XYZ file of C-alpha atoms in Angstrom:
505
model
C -16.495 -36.526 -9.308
C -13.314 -34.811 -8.583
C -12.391 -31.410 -9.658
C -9.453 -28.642 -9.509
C -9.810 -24.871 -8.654
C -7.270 -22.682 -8.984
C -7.328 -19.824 -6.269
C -4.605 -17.952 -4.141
C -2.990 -16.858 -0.569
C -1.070 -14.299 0.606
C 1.780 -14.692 3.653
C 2.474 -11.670 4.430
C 3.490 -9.983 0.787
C 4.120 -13.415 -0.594
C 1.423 -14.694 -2.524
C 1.295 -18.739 -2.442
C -1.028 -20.743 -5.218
C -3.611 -22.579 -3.762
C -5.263 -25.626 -5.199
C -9.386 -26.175 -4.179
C -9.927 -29.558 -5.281
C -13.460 -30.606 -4.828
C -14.293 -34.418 -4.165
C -18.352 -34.732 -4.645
C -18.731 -38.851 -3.867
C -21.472 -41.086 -4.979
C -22.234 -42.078 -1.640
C -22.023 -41.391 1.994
C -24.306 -38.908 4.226
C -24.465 -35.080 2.717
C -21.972 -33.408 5.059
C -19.548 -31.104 3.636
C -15.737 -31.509 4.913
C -12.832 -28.777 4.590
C -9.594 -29.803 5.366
C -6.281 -27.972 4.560
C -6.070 -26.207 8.092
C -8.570 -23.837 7.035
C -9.383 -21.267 9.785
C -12.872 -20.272 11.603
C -13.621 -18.054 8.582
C -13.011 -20.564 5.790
C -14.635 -23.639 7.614
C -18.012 -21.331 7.703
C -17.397 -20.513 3.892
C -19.573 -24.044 3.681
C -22.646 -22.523 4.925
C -21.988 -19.176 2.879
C -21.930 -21.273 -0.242
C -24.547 -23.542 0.873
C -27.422 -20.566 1.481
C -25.905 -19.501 -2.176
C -26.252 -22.069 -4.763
C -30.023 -22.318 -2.599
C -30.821 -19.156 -3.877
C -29.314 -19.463 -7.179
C -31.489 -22.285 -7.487
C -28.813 -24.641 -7.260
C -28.596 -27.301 -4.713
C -25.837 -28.977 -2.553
C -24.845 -32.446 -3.463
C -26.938 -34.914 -1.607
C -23.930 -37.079 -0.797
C -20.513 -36.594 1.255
C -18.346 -33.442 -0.234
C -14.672 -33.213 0.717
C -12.556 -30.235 0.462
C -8.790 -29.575 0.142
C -7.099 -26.441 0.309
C -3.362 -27.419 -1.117
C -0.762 -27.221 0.316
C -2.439 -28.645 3.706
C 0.433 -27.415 5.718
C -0.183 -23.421 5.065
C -2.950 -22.104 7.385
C -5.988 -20.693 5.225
C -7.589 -17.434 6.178
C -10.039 -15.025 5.677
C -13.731 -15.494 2.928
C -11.705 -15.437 -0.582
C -12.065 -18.999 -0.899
C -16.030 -19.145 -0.898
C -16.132 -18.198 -5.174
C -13.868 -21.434 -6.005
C -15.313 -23.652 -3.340
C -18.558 -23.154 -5.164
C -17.071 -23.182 -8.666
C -15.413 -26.682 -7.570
C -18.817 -27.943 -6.110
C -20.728 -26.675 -9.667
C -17.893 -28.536 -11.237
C -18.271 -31.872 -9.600
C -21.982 -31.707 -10.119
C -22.010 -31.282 -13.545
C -23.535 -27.675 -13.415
C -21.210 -25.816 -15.479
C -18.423 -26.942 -17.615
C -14.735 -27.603 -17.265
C -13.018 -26.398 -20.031
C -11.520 -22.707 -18.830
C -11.440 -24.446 -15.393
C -7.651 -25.354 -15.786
C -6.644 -21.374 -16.686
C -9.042 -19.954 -14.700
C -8.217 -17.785 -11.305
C -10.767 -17.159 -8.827
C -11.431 -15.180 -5.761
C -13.996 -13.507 -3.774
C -16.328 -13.828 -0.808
C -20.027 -14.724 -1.416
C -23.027 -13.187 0.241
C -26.364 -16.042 1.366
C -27.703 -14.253 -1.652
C -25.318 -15.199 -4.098
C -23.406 -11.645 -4.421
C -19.946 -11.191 -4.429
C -18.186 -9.301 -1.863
C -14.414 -7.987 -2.318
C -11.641 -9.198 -0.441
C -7.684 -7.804 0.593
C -5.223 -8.318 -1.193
C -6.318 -8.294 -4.829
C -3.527 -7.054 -6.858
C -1.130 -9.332 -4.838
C -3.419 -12.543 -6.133
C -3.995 -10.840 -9.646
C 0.275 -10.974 -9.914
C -0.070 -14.738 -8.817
C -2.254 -15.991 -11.498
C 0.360 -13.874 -13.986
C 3.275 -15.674 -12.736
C 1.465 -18.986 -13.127
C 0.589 -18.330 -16.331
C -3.413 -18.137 -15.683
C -5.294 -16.630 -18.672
C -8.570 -15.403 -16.459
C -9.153 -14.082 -13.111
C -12.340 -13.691 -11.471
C -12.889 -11.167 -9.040
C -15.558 -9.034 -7.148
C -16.603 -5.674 -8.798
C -14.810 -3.925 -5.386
C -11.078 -5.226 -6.869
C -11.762 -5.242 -10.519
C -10.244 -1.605 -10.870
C -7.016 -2.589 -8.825
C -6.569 -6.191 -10.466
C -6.780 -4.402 -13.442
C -3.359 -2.619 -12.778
C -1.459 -6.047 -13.701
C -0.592 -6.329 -17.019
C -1.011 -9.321 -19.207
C -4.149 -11.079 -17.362
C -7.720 -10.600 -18.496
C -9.689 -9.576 -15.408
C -13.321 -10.165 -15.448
C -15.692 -8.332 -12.341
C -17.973 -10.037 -10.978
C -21.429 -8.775 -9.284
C -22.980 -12.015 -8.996
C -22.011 -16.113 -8.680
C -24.932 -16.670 -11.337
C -23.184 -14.201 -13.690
C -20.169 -16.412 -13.247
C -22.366 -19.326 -13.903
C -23.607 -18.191 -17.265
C -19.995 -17.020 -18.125
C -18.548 -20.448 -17.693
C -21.746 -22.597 -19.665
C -21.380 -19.461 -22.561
C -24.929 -18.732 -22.327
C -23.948 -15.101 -21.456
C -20.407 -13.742 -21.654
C -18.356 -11.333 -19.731
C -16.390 -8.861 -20.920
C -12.933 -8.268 -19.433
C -12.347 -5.548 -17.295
C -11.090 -2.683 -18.773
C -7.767 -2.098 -17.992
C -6.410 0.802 -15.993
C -2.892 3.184 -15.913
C -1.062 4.569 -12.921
C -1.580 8.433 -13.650
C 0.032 11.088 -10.991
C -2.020 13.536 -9.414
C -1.560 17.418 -10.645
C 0.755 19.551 -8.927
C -2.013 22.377 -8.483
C -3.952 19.652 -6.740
C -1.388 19.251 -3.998
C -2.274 20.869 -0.858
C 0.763 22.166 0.745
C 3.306 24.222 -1.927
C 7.215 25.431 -0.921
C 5.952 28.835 -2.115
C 3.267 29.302 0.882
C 6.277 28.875 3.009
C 7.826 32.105 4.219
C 11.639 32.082 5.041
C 13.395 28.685 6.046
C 15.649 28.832 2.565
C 17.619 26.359 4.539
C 15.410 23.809 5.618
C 13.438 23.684 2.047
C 17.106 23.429 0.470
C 17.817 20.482 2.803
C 14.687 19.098 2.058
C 15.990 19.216 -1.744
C 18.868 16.984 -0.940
C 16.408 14.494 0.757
C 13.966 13.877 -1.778
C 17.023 14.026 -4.505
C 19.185 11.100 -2.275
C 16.124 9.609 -0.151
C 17.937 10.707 3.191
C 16.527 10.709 6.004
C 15.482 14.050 7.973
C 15.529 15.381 11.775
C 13.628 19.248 11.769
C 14.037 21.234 15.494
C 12.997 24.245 16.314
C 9.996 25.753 17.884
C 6.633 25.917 17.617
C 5.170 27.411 14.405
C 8.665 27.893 12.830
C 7.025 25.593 10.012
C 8.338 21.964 10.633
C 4.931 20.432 9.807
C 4.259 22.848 7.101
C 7.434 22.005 5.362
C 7.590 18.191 6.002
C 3.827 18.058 4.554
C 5.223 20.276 1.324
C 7.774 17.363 1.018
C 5.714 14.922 -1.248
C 4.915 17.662 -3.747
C 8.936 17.722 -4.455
C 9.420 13.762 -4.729
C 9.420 12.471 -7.764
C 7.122 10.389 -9.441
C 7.005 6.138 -8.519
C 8.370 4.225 -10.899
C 6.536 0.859 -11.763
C 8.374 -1.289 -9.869
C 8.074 0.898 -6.696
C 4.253 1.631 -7.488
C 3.620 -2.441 -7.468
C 5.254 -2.449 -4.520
C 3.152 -0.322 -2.706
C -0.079 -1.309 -4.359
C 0.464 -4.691 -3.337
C 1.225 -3.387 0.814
C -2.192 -1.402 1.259
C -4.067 -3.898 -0.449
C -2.943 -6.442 1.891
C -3.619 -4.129 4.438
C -6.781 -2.766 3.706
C -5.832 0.715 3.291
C -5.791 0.993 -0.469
C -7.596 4.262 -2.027
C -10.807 3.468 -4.168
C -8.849 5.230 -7.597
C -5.832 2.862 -7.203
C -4.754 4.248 -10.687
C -3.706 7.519 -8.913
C -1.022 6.328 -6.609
C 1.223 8.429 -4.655
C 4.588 8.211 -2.953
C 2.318 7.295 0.558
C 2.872 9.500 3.733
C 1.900 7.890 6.847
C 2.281 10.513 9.671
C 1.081 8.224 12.796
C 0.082 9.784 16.023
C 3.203 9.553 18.944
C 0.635 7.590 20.721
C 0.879 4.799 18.547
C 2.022 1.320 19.316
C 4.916 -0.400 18.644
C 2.833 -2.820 16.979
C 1.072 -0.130 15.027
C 4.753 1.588 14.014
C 6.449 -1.469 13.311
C 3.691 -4.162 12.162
C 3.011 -7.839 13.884
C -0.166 -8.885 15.903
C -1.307 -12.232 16.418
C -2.024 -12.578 12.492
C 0.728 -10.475 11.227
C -0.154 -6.930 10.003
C 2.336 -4.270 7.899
C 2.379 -1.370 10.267
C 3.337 2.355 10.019
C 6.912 1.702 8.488
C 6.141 -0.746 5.867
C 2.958 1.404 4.917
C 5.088 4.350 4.340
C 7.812 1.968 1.610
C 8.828 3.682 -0.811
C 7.171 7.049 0.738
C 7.353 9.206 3.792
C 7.115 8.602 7.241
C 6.551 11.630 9.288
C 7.136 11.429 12.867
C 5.519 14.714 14.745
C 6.791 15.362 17.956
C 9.468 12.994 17.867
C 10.486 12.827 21.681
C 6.865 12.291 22.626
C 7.038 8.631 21.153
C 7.858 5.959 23.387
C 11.694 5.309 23.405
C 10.830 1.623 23.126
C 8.208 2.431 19.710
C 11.512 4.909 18.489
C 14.217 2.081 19.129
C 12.590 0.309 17.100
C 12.916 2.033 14.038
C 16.993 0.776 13.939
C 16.378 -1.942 12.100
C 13.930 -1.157 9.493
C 16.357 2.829 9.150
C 19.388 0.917 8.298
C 17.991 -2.152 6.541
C 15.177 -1.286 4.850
C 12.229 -3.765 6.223
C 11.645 -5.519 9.023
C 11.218 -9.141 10.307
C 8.376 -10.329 12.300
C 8.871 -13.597 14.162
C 6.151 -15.801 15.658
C 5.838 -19.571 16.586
C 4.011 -20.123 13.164
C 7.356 -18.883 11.206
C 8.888 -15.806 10.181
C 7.739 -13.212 8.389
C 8.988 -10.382 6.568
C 7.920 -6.680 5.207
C 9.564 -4.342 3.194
C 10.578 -0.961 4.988
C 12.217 1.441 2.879
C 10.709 4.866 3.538
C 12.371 8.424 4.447
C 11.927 9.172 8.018
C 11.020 12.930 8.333
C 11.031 14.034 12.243
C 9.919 17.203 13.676
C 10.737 18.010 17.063
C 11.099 20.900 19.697
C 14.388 21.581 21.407
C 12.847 21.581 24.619
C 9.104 20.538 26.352
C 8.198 24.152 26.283
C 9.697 24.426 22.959
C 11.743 28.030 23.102
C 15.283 26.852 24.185
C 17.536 29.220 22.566
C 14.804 31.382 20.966
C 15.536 35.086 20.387
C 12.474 36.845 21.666
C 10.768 34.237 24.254
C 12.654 32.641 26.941
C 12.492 29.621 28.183
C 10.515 28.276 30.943
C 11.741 24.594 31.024
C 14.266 23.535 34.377
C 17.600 21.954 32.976
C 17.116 18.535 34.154
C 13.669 18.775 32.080
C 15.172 19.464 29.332
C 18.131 16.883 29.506
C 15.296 14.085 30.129
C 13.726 15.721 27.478
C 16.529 15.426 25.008
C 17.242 11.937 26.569
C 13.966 10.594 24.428
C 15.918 9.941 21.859
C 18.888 7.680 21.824
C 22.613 8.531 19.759
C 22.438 5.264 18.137
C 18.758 6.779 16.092
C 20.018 10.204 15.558
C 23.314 8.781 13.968
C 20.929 6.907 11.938
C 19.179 9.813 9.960
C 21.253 11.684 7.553
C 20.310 15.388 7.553
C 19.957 17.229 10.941
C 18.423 20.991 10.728
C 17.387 23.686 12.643
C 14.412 25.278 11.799
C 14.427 29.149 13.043
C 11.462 31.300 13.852
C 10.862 32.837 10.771
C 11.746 36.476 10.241
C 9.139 39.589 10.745
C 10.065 40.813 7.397
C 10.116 37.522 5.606
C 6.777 36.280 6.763
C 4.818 39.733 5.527
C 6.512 40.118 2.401
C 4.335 39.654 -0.594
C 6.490 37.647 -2.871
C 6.141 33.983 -3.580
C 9.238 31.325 -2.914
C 10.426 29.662 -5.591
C 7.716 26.914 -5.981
C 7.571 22.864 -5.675
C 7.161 22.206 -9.058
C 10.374 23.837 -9.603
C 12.038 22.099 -6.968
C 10.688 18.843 -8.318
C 12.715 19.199 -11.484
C 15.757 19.483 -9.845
C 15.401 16.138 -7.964
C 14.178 14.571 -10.680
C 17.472 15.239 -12.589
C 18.830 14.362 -9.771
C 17.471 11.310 -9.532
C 17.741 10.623 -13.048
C 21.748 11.060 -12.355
C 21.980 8.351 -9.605
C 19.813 6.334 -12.175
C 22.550 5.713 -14.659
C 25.089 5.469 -11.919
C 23.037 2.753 -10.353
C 21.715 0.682 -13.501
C 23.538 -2.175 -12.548
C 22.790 -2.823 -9.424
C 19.734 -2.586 -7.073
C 20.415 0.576 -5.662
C 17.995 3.427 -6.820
C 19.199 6.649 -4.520
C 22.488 7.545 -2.859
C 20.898 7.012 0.952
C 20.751 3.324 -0.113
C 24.552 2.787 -0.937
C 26.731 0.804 1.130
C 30.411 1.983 2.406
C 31.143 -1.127 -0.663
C 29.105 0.904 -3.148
C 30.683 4.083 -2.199
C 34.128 3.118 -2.206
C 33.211 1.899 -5.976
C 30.954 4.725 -6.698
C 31.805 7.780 -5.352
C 34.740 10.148 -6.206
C 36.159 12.343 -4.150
C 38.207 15.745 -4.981
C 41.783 15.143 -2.750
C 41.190 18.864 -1.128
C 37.312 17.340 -0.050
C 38.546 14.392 1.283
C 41.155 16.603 3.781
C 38.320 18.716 4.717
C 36.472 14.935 5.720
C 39.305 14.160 7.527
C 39.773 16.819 9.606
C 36.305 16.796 9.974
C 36.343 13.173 12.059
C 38.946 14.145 14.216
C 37.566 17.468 15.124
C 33.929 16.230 15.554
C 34.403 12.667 16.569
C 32.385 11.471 13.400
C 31.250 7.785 13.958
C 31.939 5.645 10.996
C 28.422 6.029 10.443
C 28.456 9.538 10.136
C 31.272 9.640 7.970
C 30.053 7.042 5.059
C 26.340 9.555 5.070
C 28.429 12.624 4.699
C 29.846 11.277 1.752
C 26.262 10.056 0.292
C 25.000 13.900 1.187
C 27.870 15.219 -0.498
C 27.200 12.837 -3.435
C 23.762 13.856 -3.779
C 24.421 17.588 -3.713
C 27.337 17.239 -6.601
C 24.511 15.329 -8.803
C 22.043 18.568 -7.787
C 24.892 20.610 -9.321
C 25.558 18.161 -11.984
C 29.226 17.346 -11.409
C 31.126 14.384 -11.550
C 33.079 14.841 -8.299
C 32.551 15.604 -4.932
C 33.960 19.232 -4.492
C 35.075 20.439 -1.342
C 31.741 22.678 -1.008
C 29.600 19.714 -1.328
C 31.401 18.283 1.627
C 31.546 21.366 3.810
C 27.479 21.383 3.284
C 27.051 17.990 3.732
C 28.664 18.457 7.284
C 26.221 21.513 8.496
C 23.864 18.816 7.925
C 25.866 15.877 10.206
C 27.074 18.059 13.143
C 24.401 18.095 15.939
C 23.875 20.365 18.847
C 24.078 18.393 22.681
């Protein structure tokens, strides 16, 4: 007897419908066949489900069993296919009925026992059976919560294959999964606040532009001036996902493994990977392609600590995924693709000892170590990140005074408005901040004051801007007039914008 299971895959963060169809024949010797190109993992899923149904008191057909995992010609990995394998065997044996078969979603790796372990990649697979119209899923009680977060699905969590059993023959019914809501965390639970940092009035303010325009960030100065402070105080000014972004990034650390047990609480991610890391680990790939640090870190932060101690091969790589916003992986199996669109933060000294050009400690660096060390990284990255600032020691007076800075929660209002500014500008199109505009979008977008545009202008000539460096000014300068709520970009917005663009060699 022949029968259909629905189930899923994901290909990187594409999720593909998979079809376990179940062939139980009337004759032949009892061997059990899985075809499909199913990998190591999935051809041992046979045994898994065998020792199972044994100790659910169910037994393996006594005649020849064939498998297919549709469509044959996309590999099959990992132990998520064990729950409908054994649904389809029940099915072609009679054991439990058919009739929610044909809407029915299922995933989830089985113990010899019979219990039901979770598996990556949940939410990703719960979206599937939504786009194909499925009216059930069936997972393990590990990715009920996160299944849950799709909308329009009833999700039922599973502990056991025998409570799955009586489910489908209505002796004893599930109840779906109660469904869960993205909630933010409080702003008194963040850990790092703009008001327990002394000073740096001009950092925090460029920070303000950044989270209001998503730009990206370069911090030098040295040490304990606050770079890390700061950059770690960054995510309490962002504002809040919205619901396509949160998807998004659900569905990228459940693929990868790194999702947090209270999915409902999700945060813009920051990923701040050691400058030891590999390219691999920055930039994703492996054998069995893997999101790394910068897809990880979409629609977040990625903070790079000591920026010239990475690699300049694992920093080069960052062009693509800064300027187009995710990255392709290619391998002899086919291409793959992840999303990258995060805001680099990098902190860095000006020099390996770290006091070049300090007022009260000298440096101790030779030059040639300190043109190697500036040598790390290349023009072609630094023209790629928007906002370049120097980060003072802070001031004797400043860092014993007694009063507070003006805190993140207040500073989160103003990006939000910000934000919500760039929002109406944008609503017909699929940009969402001004870092993401093209010289197109700004040429359509953006309006400049005549006296503003002269100051630009002189500004190329006099600083040899790159046409790179000329189309961010403009989106700094953009982003600044919508934190001052004005229509145009003034002649002061531009003049700051360029403090923020001119570099030191």
């Amino acid at each position: 007897m022949l029968s259909k299971i629905y189930s899923g895959a994901t290909i990187g963060l594409d999720e593909v419908l998979i079809e376990v169809e179940v062939d139980v024949a009337g004759h032949g010797f009892p061997t059990v066949t899985i075809v499909g190109l199913p990998s190591k993992a999935v051809d041992e899923s046979k045994e898994r489900v065998r020792s199972a149904l044994a100790n659910n008191s169910f037994d393996m057909p006594d005649s020849r069993v064939t498998i297919n995992l549709a469509p044959a010609d996309i590999p099959k990995e990992g132990a998520s296919y064990d729950l409908p394998i054994a649904v389809g065997i029940l099915a072609s044996t009679g054991m439990i009925k058919q009739d929610e078969l044909p809407t029915s979603f299922f995933v989830g790796e089985l113990s010899l026992e019979g219990k039901i372990r979770g598996v990556p990649g949940a939410i990703s697979l719960s979206h599937l059976a939504k786009r194909k119209h499925m009216s059930q899923l069936f997972v393990p009680e590990e990715n009920a919560k996160e299944a849950s977060l799709i909308e329009d699905i009833d999700v039922y969590s599973l502990a056991t294959l025998s409570d799955l059993i009586l489910h489908l023959n209505h002796e004893k019914r599930l109840e779906p999964f109660q469904r869960v809501k993205n909630q933010t965390k409080k702003q008194d639970e963040v850990e790092f606040d703009f008001q327990d940092i002394k000073g740096q009035e001009q950092a925090k303010r460029a920070l303000e532009i950044a989270a209001s325009g998503f730009h990206n960030v370069h911090l030098t100065g040295p040490p304990g001036a606050g770079k890390t402070m700061l950059s770690r105080a960054f995510s309490a000014i962002t504002p809040p996902l919205r619901k396509r972004e949160a998807l998004e990034v659900l569905k990228i650390h459940s693929i990868a493994g790194t999702l947090s047990r209270d999915p409902e609480f999700i945060q813009r991610p920051f990923r701040s990977p050691h400058h030891t890391t590999s390219r691999i680990g920055l930039i994703g790939g492996g054998s069995r392609p893997s999101p790394g640090e910068v897809s990880l870190a979409h629609n977040g932060v990625l903070f790079l600590d000591e920026f010239p101690e990475f690699p300049r091969s694992v920093l080069e790589s960052l062009r693509q995924p800064l300027e187009d916003g995710f990255v392709q992986i290619s391998r002899a199996a086919g291409t793959l693709m992840f999303p990258s669109r995060f805001l680099l933060i990098a902190a860095s000294n000006p020099c390996p000892c770290g006091y070049l050009g300090h007022p009260k400690k000298a440096c101790r660096c030779m030059p040639g170590a300190v043109m190697a060390y500036k040598k790390k990284l290349s023009g072609p990255l630094l023209d790629r990140i928007d906002i370049h600032v120097q980060v003072p020691p802070v001031e004797k007076d400043k860092l014993v005074a007694r009063t507070d800075s003006e805190s993140s929660v207040e500073v989160q209002k103003r990006v939000v408005k910000a934000q919500e500014r760039q929002a109406k500008r944008f609503r017909n199109t699929q940009i969402f901040a001004n870092g993401q505009m093209k010289p197109a979008d700004i040429k359509k977008l953006c309006r400049i004051d005549p006296d503003a545009l002269e100051l630009l202008k002189e500004a190329i000539s006099r600083f040899s801007l790159s046409a790179r460096s000329y189309f961010k000014v403009i989106k700094i300068g953009q982003t600044i007039a919508d934190l001052e709520d004005r229509e145009t970009i003034t002649i002061s917005s531009i003049a700051e914008a360029l403090q923020y663009r001119v570099k030191e060699n």
